[in-house]
């Protein structure tokens, strides 16, 4: 894209609007080569800068470096960046996914969903009949299962969808997307979207807009799923403030 990225915490963020992203994705989706987009949030930043690296750390870092776009998915990151004089434009994965489906940009296009359950495909097809949608449902822990990882890559290669939406969580989605890029046999553009389709279908509730504007969506999600998310938001997450305090612009 013809714009200068904003560098913060080791990531070159693309500071663009939803409409500009939609136009760029439309262009990428028609190229005879694969590319992919990541949506960095606080959790991703901490995985990119771990206190104790795990086997997937390097692969995750390499995937981030190879991404076509890096869109800020966190108002907390935007506020921390502002303290350093860096401007970030928030384009959340959930809002981007909803925008693409509901704006008609995907009508007449082929979309491949990686992840989700058996009910997701018929629900999406019923709600968005103008979109050709296919789905692959891999098992849990694909990074520990080489056969499952290869099945995802083969599916993406064979379906040749315009858009590939990876909903298997981080760092799995990003690493698999990078492997597709390196294999060189896929086309279209990949989006690492987390739980975005569950929000789109109303299976999970988003925080009210006022909470989102105040950067409190994390609190809403914590209250909605405390047993699953308490450690991420209350124990692991606050380390981002230390990373921000120590960060210096290159």
PDB file of N, CA, C and O in Angstrom, residues 81-146:
ATOM      1  N   UNK A  81       1.039   3.823  22.060  1.00  0.00           N
ATOM      2  CA  UNK A  81       1.838   4.376  20.968  1.00  0.00           C
ATOM      3  C   UNK A  81       1.783   5.902  20.977  1.00  0.00           C
ATOM      4  O   UNK A  81       2.781   6.578  20.715  1.00  0.00           O
ATOM      5  N   UNK A  82       0.612   6.438  21.285  1.00  0.00           N
ATOM      6  CA  UNK A  82       0.447   7.893  21.302  1.00  0.00           C
ATOM      7  C   UNK A  82       1.380   8.546  22.319  1.00  0.00           C
ATOM      8  O   UNK A  82       1.861   9.660  22.109  1.00  0.00           O
ATOM      9  N   UNK A  83       1.651   7.845  23.428  1.00  0.00           N
ATOM     10  CA  UNK A  83       2.574   8.374  24.433  1.00  0.00           C
ATOM     11  C   UNK A  83       3.980   8.540  23.881  1.00  0.00           C
ATOM     12  O   UNK A  83       4.770   9.322  24.404  1.00  0.00           O
ATOM     13  N   UNK A  84       4.294   7.790  22.838  1.00  0.00           N
ATOM     14  CA  UNK A  84       5.610   7.866  22.201  1.00  0.00           C
ATOM     15  C   UNK A  84       5.562   8.713  20.927  1.00  0.00           C
ATOM     16  O   UNK A  84       6.528   8.719  20.160  1.00  0.00           O
ATOM     17  N   UNK A  85       4.433   9.382  20.690  1.00  0.00           N
ATOM     18  CA  UNK A  85       4.314  10.201  19.491  1.00  0.00           C
ATOM     19  C   UNK A  85       4.060   9.417  18.228  1.00  0.00           C
ATOM     20  O   UNK A  85       4.279   9.927  17.125  1.00  0.00           O
ATOM     21  N   UNK A  86       3.578   8.175  18.365  1.00  0.00           N
ATOM     22  CA  UNK A  86       3.295   7.324  17.210  1.00  0.00           C
ATOM     23  C   UNK A  86       1.781   7.232  17.030  1.00  0.00           C
ATOM     24  O   UNK A  86       1.047   6.942  17.985  1.00  0.00           O
ATOM     25  N   UNK A  87       1.314   7.467  15.825  1.00  0.00           N
ATOM     26  CA  UNK A  87      -0.112   7.417  15.534  1.00  0.00           C
ATOM     27  C   UNK A  87      -0.482   6.076  14.912  1.00  0.00           C
ATOM     28  O   UNK A  87       0.104   5.675  13.900  1.00  0.00           O
ATOM     29  N   UNK A  88      -1.438   5.379  15.522  1.00  0.00           N
ATOM     30  CA  UNK A  88      -1.945   4.121  14.987  1.00  0.00           C
ATOM     31  C   UNK A  88      -3.433   4.271  14.692  1.00  0.00           C
ATOM     32  O   UNK A  88      -4.164   4.884  15.467  1.00  0.00           O
ATOM     33  N   UNK A  89      -3.866   3.686  13.593  1.00  0.00           N
ATOM     34  CA  UNK A  89      -5.285   3.642  13.242  1.00  0.00           C
ATOM     35  C   UNK A  89      -5.815   2.263  13.623  1.00  0.00           C
ATOM     36  O   UNK A  89      -5.257   1.249  13.214  1.00  0.00           O
ATOM     37  N   UNK A  90      -6.870   2.218  14.439  1.00  0.00           N
ATOM     38  CA  UNK A  90      -7.426   0.934  14.877  1.00  0.00           C
ATOM     39  C   UNK A  90      -8.329   0.362  13.792  1.00  0.00           C
ATOM     40  O   UNK A  90      -9.285   1.005  13.352  1.00  0.00           O
ATOM     41  N   UNK A  91      -8.009  -0.848  13.346  1.00  0.00           N
ATOM     42  CA  UNK A  91      -8.851  -1.623  12.433  1.00  0.00           C
ATOM     43  C   UNK A  91      -8.938  -3.017  13.034  1.00  0.00           C
ATOM     44  O   UNK A  91      -8.046  -3.837  12.837  1.00  0.00           O
ATOM     45  N   UNK A  92      -9.980  -3.274  13.811  1.00  0.00           N
ATOM     46  CA  UNK A  92     -10.055  -4.548  14.520  1.00  0.00           C
ATOM     47  C   UNK A  92     -10.429  -5.684  13.575  1.00  0.00           C
ATOM     48  O   UNK A  92     -11.159  -5.480  12.599  1.00  0.00           O
ATOM     49  N   UNK A  93      -9.945  -6.868  13.890  1.00  0.00           N
ATOM     50  CA  UNK A  93     -10.275  -8.031  13.077  1.00  0.00           C
ATOM     51  C   UNK A  93     -11.758  -8.315  13.043  1.00  0.00           C
ATOM     52  O   UNK A  93     -12.315  -8.671  11.995  1.00  0.00           O
ATOM     53  N   UNK A  94     -12.441  -8.141  14.179  1.00  0.00           N
ATOM     54  CA  UNK A  94     -13.880  -8.405  14.245  1.00  0.00           C
ATOM     55  C   UNK A  94     -14.661  -7.420  13.390  1.00  0.00           C
ATOM     56  O   UNK A  94     -15.574  -7.802  12.644  1.00  0.00           O
ATOM     57  N   UNK A  95     -14.321  -6.136  13.497  1.00  0.00           N
ATOM     58  CA  UNK A  95     -15.036  -5.133  12.707  1.00  0.00           C
ATOM     59  C   UNK A  95     -14.707  -5.264  11.220  1.00  0.00           C
ATOM     60  O   UNK A  95     -15.572  -5.051  10.366  1.00  0.00           O
ATOM     61  N   UNK A  96     -13.465  -5.611  10.905  1.00  0.00           N
ATOM     62  CA  UNK A  96     -13.089  -5.788   9.507  1.00  0.00           C
ATOM     63  C   UNK A  96     -13.841  -6.966   8.893  1.00  0.00           C
ATOM     64  O   UNK A  96     -14.344  -6.876   7.763  1.00  0.00           O
ATOM     65  N   UNK A  97     -13.934  -8.072   9.622  1.00  0.00           N
ATOM     66  CA  UNK A  97     -14.669  -9.237   9.124  1.00  0.00           C
ATOM     67  C   UNK A  97     -16.122  -8.889   8.872  1.00  0.00           C
ATOM     68  O   UNK A  97     -16.688  -9.220   7.817  1.00  0.00           O
ATOM     69  N   UNK A  98     -16.764  -8.213   9.834  1.00  0.00           N
ATOM     70  CA  UNK A  98     -18.158  -7.803   9.663  1.00  0.00           C
ATOM     71  C   UNK A  98     -18.307  -6.863   8.477  1.00  0.00           C
ATOM     72  O   UNK A  98     -19.258  -6.972   7.685  1.00  0.00           O
ATOM     73  N   UNK A  99     -17.367  -5.935   8.333  1.00  0.00           N
ATOM     74  CA  UNK A  99     -17.410  -4.975   7.228  1.00  0.00           C
ATOM     75  C   UNK A  99     -17.345  -5.695   5.885  1.00  0.00           C
ATOM     76  O   UNK A  99     -18.114  -5.390   4.959  1.00  0.00           O
ATOM     77  N   UNK A 100     -16.445  -6.661   5.763  1.00  0.00           N
ATOM     78  CA  UNK A 100     -16.294  -7.368   4.500  1.00  0.00           C
ATOM     79  C   UNK A 100     -17.557  -8.148   4.146  1.00  0.00           C
ATOM     80  O   UNK A 100     -18.032  -8.106   3.006  1.00  0.00           O
ATOM     81  N   UNK A 101     -18.128  -8.851   5.107  1.00  0.00           N
ATOM     82  CA  UNK A 101     -19.322  -9.650   4.847  1.00  0.00           C
ATOM     83  C   UNK A 101     -20.541  -8.772   4.585  1.00  0.00           C
ATOM     84  O   UNK A 101     -21.326  -9.032   3.659  1.00  0.00           O
ATOM     85  N   UNK A 102     -20.726  -7.755   5.392  1.00  0.00           N
ATOM     86  CA  UNK A 102     -21.969  -6.988   5.358  1.00  0.00           C
ATOM     87  C   UNK A 102     -21.974  -5.869   4.332  1.00  0.00           C
ATOM     88  O   UNK A 102     -23.046  -5.357   3.976  1.00  0.00           O
ATOM     89  N   UNK A 103     -20.817  -5.478   3.830  1.00  0.00           N
ATOM     90  CA  UNK A 103     -20.748  -4.387   2.846  1.00  0.00           C
ATOM     91  C   UNK A 103     -21.013  -4.851   1.425  1.00  0.00           C
ATOM     92  O   UNK A 103     -21.156  -4.032   0.514  1.00  0.00           O
ATOM     93  N   UNK A 104     -21.040  -6.164   1.214  1.00  0.00           N
ATOM     94  CA  UNK A 104     -21.209  -6.707  -0.127  1.00  0.00           C
ATOM     95  C   UNK A 104     -19.903  -6.905  -0.866  1.00  0.00           C
ATOM     96  O   UNK A 104     -19.895  -7.357  -2.014  1.00  0.00           O
ATOM     97  N   UNK A 105     -18.788  -6.585  -0.226  1.00  0.00           N
ATOM     98  CA  UNK A 105     -17.488  -6.726  -0.891  1.00  0.00           C
ATOM     99  C   UNK A 105     -17.161  -8.178  -1.232  1.00  0.00           C
ATOM    100  O   UNK A 105     -16.360  -8.442  -2.138  1.00  0.00           O
ATOM    101  N   UNK A 106     -17.750  -9.122  -0.515  1.00  0.00           N
ATOM    102  CA  UNK A 106     -17.450 -10.532  -0.752  1.00  0.00           C
ATOM    103  C   UNK A 106     -18.459 -11.194  -1.684  1.00  0.00           C
ATOM    104  O   UNK A 106     -18.296 -12.364  -2.033  1.00  0.00           O
ATOM    105  N   UNK A 107     -19.502 -10.474  -2.088  1.00  0.00           N
ATOM    106  CA  UNK A 107     -20.514 -11.059  -2.967  1.00  0.00           C
ATOM    107  C   UNK A 107     -19.899 -11.507  -4.287  1.00  0.00           C
ATOM    108  O   UNK A 107     -19.128 -10.767  -4.913  1.00  0.00           O
ATOM    109  N   UNK A 108     -20.221 -12.730  -4.673  1.00  0.00           N
ATOM    110  CA  UNK A 108     -19.683 -13.287  -5.898  1.00  0.00           C
ATOM    111  C   UNK A 108     -18.262 -13.791  -5.783  1.00  0.00           C
ATOM    112  O   UNK A 108     -17.686 -14.253  -6.777  1.00  0.00           O
ATOM    113  N   UNK A 109     -17.708 -13.725  -4.590  1.00  0.00           N
ATOM    114  CA  UNK A 109     -16.340 -14.195  -4.359  1.00  0.00           C
ATOM    115  C   UNK A 109     -16.378 -15.507  -3.574  1.00  0.00           C
ATOM    116  O   UNK A 109     -17.384 -15.858  -2.955  1.00  0.00           O
ATOM    117  N   UNK A 110     -15.253 -16.212  -3.577  1.00  0.00           N
ATOM    118  CA  UNK A 110     -15.142 -17.458  -2.823  1.00  0.00           C
ATOM    119  C   UNK A 110     -14.367 -17.198  -1.544  1.00  0.00           C
ATOM    120  O   UNK A 110     -13.276 -16.621  -1.567  1.00  0.00           O
ATOM    121  N   UNK A 111     -14.929 -17.632  -0.415  1.00  0.00           N
ATOM    122  CA  UNK A 111     -14.325 -17.436   0.899  1.00  0.00           C
ATOM    123  C   UNK A 111     -14.128 -18.803   1.556  1.00  0.00           C
ATOM    124  O   UNK A 111     -15.077 -19.588   1.661  1.00  0.00           O
ATOM    125  N   UNK A 112     -12.919 -19.077   1.994  1.00  0.00           N
ATOM    126  CA  UNK A 112     -12.608 -20.319   2.698  1.00  0.00           C
ATOM    127  C   UNK A 112     -12.450 -20.017   4.181  1.00  0.00           C
ATOM    128  O   UNK A 112     -11.677 -19.145   4.558  1.00  0.00           O
ATOM    129  N   UNK A 113     -13.190 -20.730   5.008  1.00  0.00           N
ATOM    130  CA  UNK A 113     -13.102 -20.590   6.458  1.00  0.00           C
ATOM    131  C   UNK A 113     -12.278 -21.747   7.013  1.00  0.00           C
ATOM    132  O   UNK A 113     -12.567 -22.912   6.742  1.00  0.00           O
ATOM    133  N   UNK A 114     -11.253 -21.429   7.785  1.00  0.00           N
ATOM    134  CA  UNK A 114     -10.442 -22.449   8.448  1.00  0.00           C
ATOM    135  C   UNK A 114     -10.778 -22.376   9.934  1.00  0.00           C
ATOM    136  O   UNK A 114     -10.429 -21.415  10.619  1.00  0.00           O
ATOM    137  N   UNK A 115     -11.475 -23.409  10.440  1.00  0.00           N
ATOM    138  CA  UNK A 115     -11.885 -23.418  11.833  1.00  0.00           C
ATOM    139  C   UNK A 115     -13.392 -23.383  11.967  1.00  0.00           C
ATOM    140  O   UNK A 115     -14.136 -23.507  10.989  1.00  0.00           O
ATOM    141  N   UNK A 116     -13.852 -23.222  13.205  1.00  0.00           N
ATOM    142  CA  UNK A 116     -15.284 -23.212  13.447  1.00  0.00           C
ATOM    143  C   UNK A 116     -15.851 -24.610  13.600  1.00  0.00           C
ATOM    144  O   UNK A 116     -15.131 -25.609  13.506  1.00  0.00           O
ATOM    145  N   UNK A 117     -17.166 -24.686  13.830  1.00  0.00           N
ATOM    146  CA  UNK A 117     -17.822 -25.971  14.027  1.00  0.00           C
ATOM    147  C   UNK A 117     -18.704 -26.313  12.836  1.00  0.00           C
ATOM    148  O   UNK A 117     -18.764 -25.572  11.851  1.00  0.00           O
ATOM    149  N   UNK A 118     -19.423 -27.437  12.944  1.00  0.00           N
ATOM    150  CA  UNK A 118     -20.224 -27.918  11.819  1.00  0.00           C
ATOM    151  C   UNK A 118     -21.400 -26.998  11.500  1.00  0.00           C
ATOM    152  O   UNK A 118     -21.872 -26.956  10.360  1.00  0.00           O
ATOM    153  N   UNK A 119     -21.887 -26.257  12.496  1.00  0.00           N
ATOM    154  CA  UNK A 119     -23.034 -25.384  12.269  1.00  0.00           C
ATOM    155  C   UNK A 119     -22.652 -24.059  11.609  1.00  0.00           C
ATOM    156  O   UNK A 119     -23.520 -23.357  11.082  1.00  0.00           O
ATOM    157  N   UNK A 120     -21.370 -23.717  11.632  1.00  0.00           N
ATOM    158  CA  UNK A 120     -20.955 -22.399  11.144  1.00  0.00           C
ATOM    159  C   UNK A 120     -21.195 -22.226   9.656  1.00  0.00           C
ATOM    160  O   UNK A 120     -21.702 -21.177   9.213  1.00  0.00           O
ATOM    161  N   UNK A 121     -20.860 -23.231   8.853  1.00  0.00           N
ATOM    162  CA  UNK A 121     -20.986 -23.107   7.403  1.00  0.00           C
ATOM    163  C   UNK A 121     -22.433 -22.890   6.970  1.00  0.00           C
ATOM    164  O   UNK A 121     -22.708 -21.934   6.220  1.00  0.00           O
ATOM    165  N   UNK A 122     -23.395 -23.724   7.392  1.00  0.00           N
ATOM    166  CA  UNK A 122     -24.783 -23.458   6.974  1.00  0.00           C
ATOM    167  C   UNK A 122     -25.313 -22.123   7.475  1.00  0.00           C
ATOM    168  O   UNK A 122     -26.104 -21.468   6.784  1.00  0.00           O
ATOM    169  N   UNK A 123     -24.892 -21.690   8.645  1.00  0.00           N
ATOM    170  CA  UNK A 123     -25.344 -20.396   9.149  1.00  0.00           C
ATOM    171  C   UNK A 123     -24.826 -19.255   8.276  1.00  0.00           C
ATOM    172  O   UNK A 123     -25.565 -18.307   7.960  1.00  0.00           O
ATOM    173  N   UNK A 124     -23.563 -19.332   7.897  1.00  0.00           N
ATOM    174  CA  UNK A 124     -22.995 -18.294   7.034  1.00  0.00           C
ATOM    175  C   UNK A 124     -23.639 -18.309   5.651  1.00  0.00           C
ATOM    176  O   UNK A 124     -23.948 -17.252   5.083  1.00  0.00           O
ATOM    177  N   UNK A 125     -23.859 -19.499   5.100  1.00  0.00           N
ATOM    178  CA  UNK A 125     -24.452 -19.595   3.776  1.00  0.00           C
ATOM    179  C   UNK A 125     -25.882 -19.069   3.763  1.00  0.00           C
ATOM    180  O   UNK A 125     -26.322 -18.438   2.787  1.00  0.00           O
ATOM    181  N   UNK A 126     -26.618 -19.305   4.828  1.00  0.00           N
ATOM    182  CA  UNK A 126     -27.994 -18.813   4.907  1.00  0.00           C
ATOM    183  C   UNK A 126     -28.025 -17.296   5.013  1.00  0.00           C
ATOM    184  O   UNK A 126     -28.864 -16.632   4.394  1.00  0.00           O
ATOM    185  N   UNK A 127     -27.123 -16.738   5.772  1.00  0.00           N
ATOM    186  CA  UNK A 127     -27.123 -15.293   5.990  1.00  0.00           C
ATOM    187  C   UNK A 127     -26.507 -14.530   4.827  1.00  0.00           C
ATOM    188  O   UNK A 127     -26.908 -13.395   4.541  1.00  0.00           O
ATOM    189  N   UNK A 128     -25.533 -15.156   4.138  1.00  0.00           N
ATOM    190  CA  UNK A 128     -24.839 -14.473   3.044  1.00  0.00           C
ATOM    191  C   UNK A 128     -24.876 -15.350   1.788  1.00  0.00           C
ATOM    192  O   UNK A 128     -23.851 -15.882   1.352  1.00  0.00           O
ATOM    193  N   UNK A 129     -26.055 -15.506   1.185  1.00  0.00           N
ATOM    194  CA  UNK A 129     -26.201 -16.425   0.042  1.00  0.00           C
ATOM    195  C   UNK A 129     -25.436 -15.988  -1.205  1.00  0.00           C
ATOM    196  O   UNK A 129     -25.206 -16.817  -2.100  1.00  0.00           O
ATOM    197  N   UNK A 130     -25.053 -14.725  -1.294  1.00  0.00           N
ATOM    198  CA  UNK A 130     -24.341 -14.246  -2.480  1.00  0.00           C
ATOM    199  C   UNK A 130     -22.843 -14.566  -2.433  1.00  0.00           C
ATOM    200  O   UNK A 130     -22.123 -14.286  -3.394  1.00  0.00           O
ATOM    201  N   UNK A 131     -22.380 -15.139  -1.320  1.00  0.00           N
ATOM    202  CA  UNK A 131     -20.962 -15.473  -1.161  1.00  0.00           C
ATOM    203  C   UNK A 131     -20.789 -16.984  -1.250  1.00  0.00           C
ATOM    204  O   UNK A 131     -21.536 -17.742  -0.611  1.00  0.00           O
ATOM    205  N   UNK A 132     -19.824 -17.440  -2.015  1.00  0.00           N
ATOM    206  CA  UNK A 132     -19.488 -18.868  -2.062  1.00  0.00           C
ATOM    207  C   UNK A 132     -18.561 -19.166  -0.889  1.00  0.00           C
ATOM    208  O   UNK A 132     -17.438 -18.662  -0.843  1.00  0.00           O
ATOM    209  N   UNK A 133     -19.032 -19.975   0.046  1.00  0.00           N
ATOM    210  CA  UNK A 133     -18.277 -20.220   1.274  1.00  0.00           C
ATOM    211  C   UNK A 133     -17.977 -21.705   1.414  1.00  0.00           C
ATOM    212  O   UNK A 133     -18.869 -22.553   1.256  1.00  0.00           O
ATOM    213  N   UNK A 134     -16.731 -22.022   1.703  1.00  0.00           N
ATOM    214  CA  UNK A 134     -16.315 -23.394   1.996  1.00  0.00           C
ATOM    215  C   UNK A 134     -15.615 -23.388   3.355  1.00  0.00           C
ATOM    216  O   UNK A 134     -15.210 -22.329   3.852  1.00  0.00           O
ATOM    217  N   UNK A 135     -15.489 -24.556   3.941  1.00  0.00           N
ATOM    218  CA  UNK A 135     -14.926 -24.625   5.298  1.00  0.00           C
ATOM    219  C   UNK A 135     -14.070 -25.868   5.468  1.00  0.00           C
ATOM    220  O   UNK A 135     -14.380 -26.943   4.944  1.00  0.00           O
ATOM    221  N   UNK A 136     -12.996 -25.696   6.243  1.00  0.00           N
ATOM    222  CA  UNK A 136     -12.180 -26.832   6.701  1.00  0.00           C
ATOM    223  C   UNK A 136     -12.097 -26.747   8.211  1.00  0.00           C
ATOM    224  O   UNK A 136     -11.765 -25.695   8.763  1.00  0.00           O
ATOM    225  N   UNK A 137     -12.415 -27.853   8.890  1.00  0.00           N
ATOM    226  CA  UNK A 137     -12.420 -27.863  10.351  1.00  0.00           C
ATOM    227  C   UNK A 137     -11.279 -28.746  10.866  1.00  0.00           C
ATOM    228  O   UNK A 137     -11.422 -29.949  10.996  1.00  0.00           O
ATOM    229  N   UNK A 138     -10.135 -28.134  11.166  1.00  0.00           N
ATOM    230  CA  UNK A 138      -8.990 -28.913  11.664  1.00  0.00           C
ATOM    231  C   UNK A 138      -9.160 -29.249  13.138  1.00  0.00           C
ATOM    232  O   UNK A 138      -9.972 -28.626  13.848  1.00  0.00           O
ATOM    233  N   UNK A 139      -8.398 -30.214  13.634  1.00  0.00           N
ATOM    234  CA  UNK A 139      -8.429 -30.520  15.064  1.00  0.00           C
ATOM    235  C   UNK A 139      -7.711 -29.447  15.870  1.00  0.00           C
ATOM    236  O   UNK A 139      -7.050 -28.562  15.309  1.00  0.00           O
ATOM    237  N   UNK A 140      -7.840 -29.508  17.168  1.00  0.00           N
ATOM    238  CA  UNK A 140      -7.124 -28.586  18.042  1.00  0.00           C
ATOM    239  C   UNK A 140      -5.626 -28.879  17.979  1.00  0.00           C
ATOM    240  O   UNK A 140      -5.205 -29.998  17.694  1.00  0.00           O
ATOM    241  N   UNK A 141      -4.829 -27.856  18.237  1.00  0.00           N
ATOM    242  CA  UNK A 141      -3.385 -28.046  18.338  1.00  0.00           C
ATOM    243  C   UNK A 141      -2.703 -28.382  17.037  1.00  0.00           C
ATOM    244  O   UNK A 141      -1.850 -29.277  16.987  1.00  0.00           O
ATOM    245  N   UNK A 142      -3.029 -27.649  15.968  1.00  0.00           N
ATOM    246  CA  UNK A 142      -2.477 -28.002  14.655  1.00  0.00           C
ATOM    247  C   UNK A 142      -0.968 -27.816  14.576  1.00  0.00           C
ATOM    248  O   UNK A 142      -0.312 -28.479  13.766  1.00  0.00           O
ATOM    249  N   UNK A 143      -0.402 -26.950  15.404  1.00  0.00           N
ATOM    250  CA  UNK A 143       1.045 -26.771  15.351  1.00  0.00           C
ATOM    251  C   UNK A 143       1.797 -27.979  15.899  1.00  0.00           C
ATOM    252  O   UNK A 143       2.976 -28.160  15.610  1.00  0.00           O
ATOM    253  N   UNK A 144       1.115 -28.776  16.689  1.00  0.00           N
ATOM    254  CA  UNK A 144       1.732 -30.005  17.215  1.00  0.00           C
ATOM    255  C   UNK A 144       1.386 -31.220  16.355  1.00  0.00           C
ATOM    256  O   UNK A 144       1.773 -32.344  16.680  1.00  0.00           O
ATOM    257  N   UNK A 145       0.637 -31.005  15.292  1.00  0.00           N
ATOM    258  CA  UNK A 145       0.170 -32.086  14.435  1.00  0.00           C
ATOM    259  C   UNK A 145       0.521 -31.741  12.992  1.00  0.00           C
ATOM    260  O   UNK A 145      -0.218 -31.025  12.312  1.00  0.00           O
ATOM    261  N   UNK A 146       1.637 -32.222  12.526  1.00  0.00           N
ATOM    262  CA  UNK A 146       2.118 -31.873  11.195  1.00  0.00           C
ATOM    263  C   UNK A 146       1.133 -32.288  10.108  1.00  0.00           C
ATOM    264  O   UNK A 146       0.944 -31.570   9.115  1.00  0.00           O
TER     265      UNK A 146
END
